[in-house]
């Protein structure tokens, strides 16, 4: 559950304090999270581990989208 709490904190803070310079790094982090999630799906992992990977991926997707819209 700690990952979910961290993710919730990131989502609540949104892009505050972020600059457009961070977009490239955040996009790479999001892409890595997508790859991890796809790997878990391919391995047919289920349960909390998959749910957490999905939540992290979705949170990063939202952060990238929000920052991209602001830039």
PDB file of N, CA and C in Angstrom:
ATOM      1  N   UNK A   1       0.786  -1.209   0.000  1.00  0.00           N
ATOM      2  CA  UNK A   1       0.000   0.000   0.000  1.00  0.00           C
ATOM      3  C   UNK A   1       0.834   1.283   0.000  1.00  0.00           C
ATOM      4  N   UNK A   2       2.105   1.273   0.415  1.00  0.00           N
ATOM      5  CA  UNK A   2       2.867   2.517   0.421  1.00  0.00           C
ATOM      6  C   UNK A   2       2.938   3.162  -0.955  1.00  0.00           C
ATOM      7  N   UNK A   3       2.974   2.364  -2.001  1.00  0.00           N
ATOM      8  CA  UNK A   3       3.027   2.923  -3.346  1.00  0.00           C
ATOM      9  C   UNK A   3       1.767   3.732  -3.626  1.00  0.00           C
ATOM     10  N   UNK A   4       0.628   3.226  -3.192  1.00  0.00           N
ATOM     11  CA  UNK A   4      -0.630   3.956  -3.408  1.00  0.00           C
ATOM     12  C   UNK A   4      -0.634   5.275  -2.653  1.00  0.00           C
ATOM     13  N   UNK A   5      -0.081   5.288  -1.451  1.00  0.00           N
ATOM     14  CA  UNK A   5      -0.026   6.540  -0.699  1.00  0.00           C
ATOM     15  C   UNK A   5       0.887   7.541  -1.385  1.00  0.00           C
ATOM     16  N   UNK A   6       2.010   7.075  -1.881  1.00  0.00           N
ATOM     17  CA  UNK A   6       2.930   7.940  -2.611  1.00  0.00           C
ATOM     18  C   UNK A   6       2.262   8.478  -3.861  1.00  0.00           C
ATOM     19  N   UNK A   7       1.585   7.603  -4.575  1.00  0.00           N
ATOM     20  CA  UNK A   7       0.891   8.004  -5.794  1.00  0.00           C
ATOM     21  C   UNK A   7      -0.178   9.043  -5.490  1.00  0.00           C
ATOM     22  N   UNK A   8      -0.928   8.834  -4.427  1.00  0.00           N
ATOM     23  CA  UNK A   8      -1.965   9.796  -4.040  1.00  0.00           C
ATOM     24  C   UNK A   8      -1.342  11.162  -3.772  1.00  0.00           C
ATOM     25  N   UNK A   9      -0.205  11.168  -3.107  1.00  0.00           N
ATOM     26  CA  UNK A   9       0.484  12.428  -2.843  1.00  0.00           C
ATOM     27  C   UNK A   9       0.929  13.112  -4.118  1.00  0.00           C
ATOM     28  N   UNK A  10       1.427  12.334  -5.053  1.00  0.00           N
ATOM     29  CA  UNK A  10       1.858  12.906  -6.324  1.00  0.00           C
ATOM     30  C   UNK A  10       0.687  13.483  -7.100  1.00  0.00           C
ATOM     31  N   UNK A  11      -0.425  12.784  -7.089  1.00  0.00           N
ATOM     32  CA  UNK A  11      -1.594  13.255  -7.815  1.00  0.00           C
ATOM     33  C   UNK A  11      -2.165  14.520  -7.183  1.00  0.00           C
ATOM     34  N   UNK A  12      -2.124  14.607  -5.873  1.00  0.00           N
ATOM     35  CA  UNK A  12      -2.655  15.783  -5.205  1.00  0.00           C
ATOM     36  C   UNK A  12      -1.805  17.018  -5.470  1.00  0.00           C
ATOM     37  N   UNK A  13      -0.504  16.820  -5.586  1.00  0.00           N
ATOM     38  CA  UNK A  13       0.363  17.962  -5.836  1.00  0.00           C
ATOM     39  C   UNK A  13       0.363  18.339  -7.308  1.00  0.00           C
ATOM     40  N   UNK A  14      -0.030  17.412  -8.175  1.00  0.00           N
ATOM     41  CA  UNK A  14      -0.100  17.702  -9.600  1.00  0.00           C
ATOM     42  C   UNK A  14       1.222  18.160 -10.140  1.00  0.00           C
ATOM     43  N   UNK A  15       1.213  19.284 -10.811  1.00  0.00           N
ATOM     44  CA  UNK A  15       2.421  19.791 -11.453  1.00  0.00           C
ATOM     45  C   UNK A  15       3.017  20.959 -10.702  1.00  0.00           C
ATOM     46  N   UNK A  16       2.532  21.244  -9.512  1.00  0.00           N
ATOM     47  CA  UNK A  16       3.043  22.401  -8.798  1.00  0.00           C
ATOM     48  C   UNK A  16       4.550  22.281  -8.636  1.00  0.00           C
ATOM     49  N   UNK A  17       5.235  23.340  -9.006  1.00  0.00           N
ATOM     50  CA  UNK A  17       6.675  23.348  -8.886  1.00  0.00           C
ATOM     51  C   UNK A  17       7.386  22.677 -10.049  1.00  0.00           C
ATOM     52  N   UNK A  18       6.649  22.101 -10.974  1.00  0.00           N
ATOM     53  CA  UNK A  18       7.262  21.428 -12.119  1.00  0.00           C
ATOM     54  C   UNK A  18       7.496  22.436 -13.230  1.00  0.00           C
ATOM     55  N   UNK A  19       8.538  22.206 -13.965  1.00  0.00           N
ATOM     56  CA  UNK A  19       8.805  23.041 -15.124  1.00  0.00           C
ATOM     57  C   UNK A  19       8.749  22.186 -16.372  1.00  0.00           C
ATOM     58  N   UNK A  20       8.650  22.835 -17.487  1.00  0.00           N
ATOM     59  CA  UNK A  20       8.587  22.113 -18.760  1.00  0.00           C
ATOM     60  C   UNK A  20       9.858  21.305 -19.007  1.00  0.00           C
ATOM     61  N   UNK A  21      10.953  21.678 -18.354  1.00  0.00           N
ATOM     62  CA  UNK A  21      12.198  20.937 -18.497  1.00  0.00           C
ATOM     63  C   UNK A  21      12.082  19.523 -17.941  1.00  0.00           C
ATOM     64  N   UNK A  22      11.122  19.313 -17.035  1.00  0.00           N
ATOM     65  CA  UNK A  22      10.941  18.003 -16.413  1.00  0.00           C
ATOM     66  C   UNK A  22      10.120  17.047 -17.267  1.00  0.00           C
ATOM     67  N   UNK A  23       9.527  17.549 -18.331  1.00  0.00           N
ATOM     68  CA  UNK A  23       8.628  16.736 -19.142  1.00  0.00           C
ATOM     69  C   UNK A  23       9.330  15.518 -19.746  1.00  0.00           C
ATOM     70  N   UNK A  24      10.524  15.685 -20.267  1.00  0.00           N
ATOM     71  CA  UNK A  24      11.239  14.569 -20.900  1.00  0.00           C
ATOM     72  C   UNK A  24      11.519  13.451 -19.897  1.00  0.00           C
ATOM     73  N   UNK A  25      12.009  13.802 -18.719  1.00  0.00           N
ATOM     74  CA  UNK A  25      12.306  12.799 -17.699  1.00  0.00           C
ATOM     75  C   UNK A  25      11.051  12.110 -17.197  1.00  0.00           C
ATOM     76  N   UNK A  26       9.996  12.884 -17.013  1.00  0.00           N
ATOM     77  CA  UNK A  26       8.733  12.321 -16.548  1.00  0.00           C
ATOM     78  C   UNK A  26       8.140  11.393 -17.607  1.00  0.00           C
ATOM     79  N   UNK A  27       8.297  11.758 -18.863  1.00  0.00           N
ATOM     80  CA  UNK A  27       7.820  10.902 -19.952  1.00  0.00           C
ATOM     81  C   UNK A  27       8.581   9.581 -19.969  1.00  0.00           C
ATOM     82  N   UNK A  28       9.884   9.628 -19.742  1.00  0.00           N
ATOM     83  CA  UNK A  28      10.678   8.394 -19.674  1.00  0.00           C
ATOM     84  C   UNK A  28      10.247   7.526 -18.499  1.00  0.00           C
ATOM     85  N   UNK A  29       9.976   8.152 -17.370  1.00  0.00           N
ATOM     86  CA  UNK A  29       9.516   7.420 -16.191  1.00  0.00           C
ATOM     87  C   UNK A  29       8.155   6.767 -16.472  1.00  0.00           C
ATOM     88  N   UNK A  30       7.278   7.493 -17.137  1.00  0.00           N
ATOM     89  CA  UNK A  30       5.967   6.969 -17.505  1.00  0.00           C
ATOM     90  C   UNK A  30       6.106   5.782 -18.465  1.00  0.00           C
ATOM     91  N   UNK A  31       6.996   5.919 -19.440  1.00  0.00           N
ATOM     92  CA  UNK A  31       7.204   4.833 -20.399  1.00  0.00           C
ATOM     93  C   UNK A  31       7.754   3.583 -19.719  1.00  0.00           C
ATOM     94  N   UNK A  32       8.634   3.776 -18.744  1.00  0.00           N
ATOM     95  CA  UNK A  32       9.172   2.631 -17.993  1.00  0.00           C
ATOM     96  C   UNK A  32       8.066   1.964 -17.180  1.00  0.00           C
ATOM     97  N   UNK A  33       7.180   2.768 -16.591  1.00  0.00           N
ATOM     98  CA  UNK A  33       6.056   2.207 -15.828  1.00  0.00           C
ATOM     99  C   UNK A  33       5.116   1.436 -16.741  1.00  0.00           C
ATOM    100  N   UNK A  34       4.901   1.940 -17.943  1.00  0.00           N
ATOM    101  CA  UNK A  34       4.065   1.226 -18.916  1.00  0.00           C
ATOM    102  C   UNK A  34       4.699  -0.116 -19.276  1.00  0.00           C
ATOM    103  N   UNK A  35       6.012  -0.118 -19.457  1.00  0.00           N
ATOM    104  CA  UNK A  35       6.712  -1.357 -19.803  1.00  0.00           C
ATOM    105  C   UNK A  35       6.626  -2.368 -18.662  1.00  0.00           C
ATOM    106  N   UNK A  36       6.796  -1.886 -17.413  1.00  0.00           N
ATOM    107  CA  UNK A  36       6.675  -2.784 -16.256  1.00  0.00           C
ATOM    108  C   UNK A  36       5.275  -3.378 -16.169  1.00  0.00           C
ATOM    109  N   UNK A  37       4.279  -2.551 -16.390  1.00  0.00           N
ATOM    110  CA  UNK A  37       2.895  -3.029 -16.331  1.00  0.00           C
ATOM    111  C   UNK A  37       2.644  -4.062 -17.435  1.00  0.00           C
ATOM    112  N   UNK A  38       3.099  -3.779 -18.643  1.00  0.00           N
ATOM    113  CA  UNK A  38       2.913  -4.709 -19.761  1.00  0.00           C
ATOM    114  C   UNK A  38       3.611  -6.039 -19.481  1.00  0.00           C
ATOM    115  N   UNK A  39       4.776  -5.975 -18.851  1.00  0.00           N
ATOM    116  CA  UNK A  39       5.500  -7.201 -18.506  1.00  0.00           C
ATOM    117  C   UNK A  39       4.709  -8.031 -17.494  1.00  0.00           C
ATOM    118  N   UNK A  40       4.137  -7.372 -16.501  1.00  0.00           N
ATOM    119  CA  UNK A  40       3.326  -8.091 -15.513  1.00  0.00           C
ATOM    120  C   UNK A  40       2.095  -8.727 -16.157  1.00  0.00           C
ATOM    121  N   UNK A  41       1.477  -8.003 -17.063  1.00  0.00           N
ATOM    122  CA  UNK A  41       0.306  -8.548 -17.772  1.00  0.00           C
ATOM    123  C   UNK A  41       0.727  -9.761 -18.593  1.00  0.00           C
ATOM    124  N   UNK A  42       1.855  -9.659 -19.290  1.00  0.00           N
ATOM    125  CA  UNK A  42       2.336 -10.773 -20.105  1.00  0.00           C
ATOM    126  C   UNK A  42       2.656 -11.994 -19.245  1.00  0.00           C
ATOM    127  N   UNK A  43       3.098 -11.739 -18.012  1.00  0.00           N
ATOM    128  CA  UNK A  43       3.404 -12.834 -17.090  1.00  0.00           C
ATOM    129  C   UNK A  43       2.151 -13.330 -16.365  1.00  0.00           C
ATOM    130  N   UNK A  44       1.033 -12.719 -16.683  1.00  0.00           N
ATOM    131  CA  UNK A  44      -0.261 -13.070 -16.087  1.00  0.00           C
ATOM    132  C   UNK A  44      -0.282 -12.897 -14.571  1.00  0.00           C
ATOM    133  N   UNK A  45       0.433 -11.880 -14.110  1.00  0.00           N
ATOM    134  CA  UNK A  45       0.420 -11.525 -12.694  1.00  0.00           C
ATOM    135  C   UNK A  45      -0.934 -10.892 -12.385  1.00  0.00           C
ATOM    136  N   UNK A  46      -1.488 -11.220 -11.240  1.00  0.00           N
ATOM    137  CA  UNK A  46      -2.759 -10.645 -10.835  1.00  0.00           C
ATOM    138  C   UNK A  46      -2.646 -10.127  -9.404  1.00  0.00           C
ATOM    139  N   UNK A  47      -3.695  -9.512  -8.938  1.00  0.00           N
ATOM    140  CA  UNK A  47      -3.764  -9.098  -7.548  1.00  0.00           C
ATOM    141  C   UNK A  47      -3.162  -7.737  -7.293  1.00  0.00           C
ATOM    142  N   UNK A  48      -2.730  -7.551  -6.053  1.00  0.00           N
ATOM    143  CA  UNK A  48      -2.269  -6.250  -5.590  1.00  0.00           C
ATOM    144  C   UNK A  48      -1.048  -5.750  -6.363  1.00  0.00           C
ATOM    145  N   UNK A  49      -0.158  -6.634  -6.717  1.00  0.00           N
ATOM    146  CA  UNK A  49       1.051  -6.231  -7.452  1.00  0.00           C
ATOM    147  C   UNK A  49       0.679  -5.599  -8.796  1.00  0.00           C
ATOM    148  N   UNK A  50      -0.259  -6.220  -9.505  1.00  0.00           N
ATOM    149  CA  UNK A  50      -0.694  -5.675 -10.791  1.00  0.00           C
ATOM    150  C   UNK A  50      -1.475  -4.380 -10.587  1.00  0.00           C
ATOM    151  N   UNK A  51      -2.314  -4.345  -9.570  1.00  0.00           N
ATOM    152  CA  UNK A  51      -3.088  -3.142  -9.277  1.00  0.00           C
ATOM    153  C   UNK A  51      -2.180  -1.960  -8.975  1.00  0.00           C
ATOM    154  N   UNK A  52      -1.150  -2.186  -8.181  1.00  0.00           N
ATOM    155  CA  UNK A  52      -0.213  -1.109  -7.846  1.00  0.00           C
ATOM    156  C   UNK A  52       0.534  -0.627  -9.082  1.00  0.00           C
ATOM    157  N   UNK A  53       0.959  -1.551  -9.932  1.00  0.00           N
ATOM    158  CA  UNK A  53       1.660  -1.165 -11.164  1.00  0.00           C
ATOM    159  C   UNK A  53       0.735  -0.339 -12.057  1.00  0.00           C
ATOM    160  N   UNK A  54      -0.524  -0.729 -12.100  1.00  0.00           N
ATOM    161  CA  UNK A  54      -1.507   0.015 -12.894  1.00  0.00           C
ATOM    162  C   UNK A  54      -1.703   1.419 -12.327  1.00  0.00           C
ATOM    163  N   UNK A  55      -1.816   1.520 -11.015  1.00  0.00           N
ATOM    164  CA  UNK A  55      -2.017   2.827 -10.386  1.00  0.00           C
ATOM    165  C   UNK A  55      -0.830   3.752 -10.622  1.00  0.00           C
ATOM    166  N   UNK A  56       0.373   3.209 -10.509  1.00  0.00           N
ATOM    167  CA  UNK A  56       1.574   4.009 -10.759  1.00  0.00           C
ATOM    168  C   UNK A  56       1.595   4.480 -12.210  1.00  0.00           C
ATOM    169  N   UNK A  57       1.326   3.558 -13.130  1.00  0.00           N
ATOM    170  CA  UNK A  57       1.325   3.900 -14.555  1.00  0.00           C
ATOM    171  C   UNK A  57       0.285   4.981 -14.837  1.00  0.00           C
ATOM    172  N   UNK A  58      -0.905   4.818 -14.307  1.00  0.00           N
ATOM    173  CA  UNK A  58      -1.971   5.779 -14.550  1.00  0.00           C
ATOM    174  C   UNK A  58      -1.624   7.149 -13.957  1.00  0.00           C
ATOM    175  N   UNK A  59      -1.053   7.148 -12.761  1.00  0.00           N
ATOM    176  CA  UNK A  59      -0.659   8.408 -12.142  1.00  0.00           C
ATOM    177  C   UNK A  59       0.383   9.157 -12.964  1.00  0.00           C
ATOM    178  N   UNK A  60       1.348   8.419 -13.485  1.00  0.00           N
ATOM    179  CA  UNK A  60       2.375   9.043 -14.325  1.00  0.00           C
ATOM    180  C   UNK A  60       1.788   9.514 -15.654  1.00  0.00           C
ATOM    181  N   UNK A  61       0.866   8.742 -16.209  1.00  0.00           N
ATOM    182  CA  UNK A  61       0.169   9.184 -17.429  1.00  0.00           C
ATOM    183  C   UNK A  61      -0.483  10.543 -17.193  1.00  0.00           C
ATOM    184  N   UNK A  62      -1.163  10.665 -16.058  1.00  0.00           N
ATOM    185  CA  UNK A  62      -1.865  11.917 -15.748  1.00  0.00           C
ATOM    186  C   UNK A  62      -0.892  13.065 -15.540  1.00  0.00           C
ATOM    187  N   UNK A  63       0.211  12.803 -14.853  1.00  0.00           N
ATOM    188  CA  UNK A  63       1.208  13.847 -14.632  1.00  0.00           C
ATOM    189  C   UNK A  63       1.805  14.332 -15.951  1.00  0.00           C
ATOM    190  N   UNK A  64       2.136  13.389 -16.835  1.00  0.00           N
ATOM    191  CA  UNK A  64       2.692  13.764 -18.140  1.00  0.00           C
ATOM    192  C   UNK A  64       1.671  14.575 -18.925  1.00  0.00           C
ATOM    193  N   UNK A  65       0.436  14.133 -18.927  1.00  0.00           N
ATOM    194  CA  UNK A  65      -0.615  14.852 -19.646  1.00  0.00           C
ATOM    195  C   UNK A  65      -0.757  16.278 -19.096  1.00  0.00           C
ATOM    196  N   UNK A  66      -0.870  16.392 -17.772  1.00  0.00           N
ATOM    197  CA  UNK A  66      -1.053  17.710 -17.162  1.00  0.00           C
ATOM    198  C   UNK A  66       0.117  18.637 -17.455  1.00  0.00           C
ATOM    199  N   UNK A  67       1.330  18.130 -17.305  1.00  0.00           N
ATOM    200  CA  UNK A  67       2.503  18.962 -17.565  1.00  0.00           C
ATOM    201  C   UNK A  67       2.581  19.336 -19.044  1.00  0.00           C
ATOM    202  N   UNK A  68       2.267  18.401 -19.910  1.00  0.00           N
ATOM    203  CA  UNK A  68       2.277  18.672 -21.348  1.00  0.00           C
ATOM    204  C   UNK A  68       1.262  19.776 -21.692  1.00  0.00           C
ATOM    205  N   UNK A  69       0.120  19.757 -21.052  1.00  0.00           N
ATOM    206  CA  UNK A  69      -0.896  20.770 -21.300  1.00  0.00           C
ATOM    207  C   UNK A  69      -0.448  22.149 -20.825  1.00  0.00           C
ATOM    208  N   UNK A  70       0.321  22.180 -19.738  1.00  0.00           N
ATOM    209  CA  UNK A  70       0.804  23.436 -19.204  1.00  0.00           C
ATOM    210  C   UNK A  70       1.966  24.025 -20.004  1.00  0.00           C
ATOM    211  N   UNK A  71       2.680  23.177 -20.718  1.00  0.00           N
ATOM    212  CA  UNK A  71       3.872  23.643 -21.443  1.00  0.00           C
ATOM    213  C   UNK A  71       3.566  24.103 -22.812  1.00  0.00           C
TER     214      UNK A  71
END
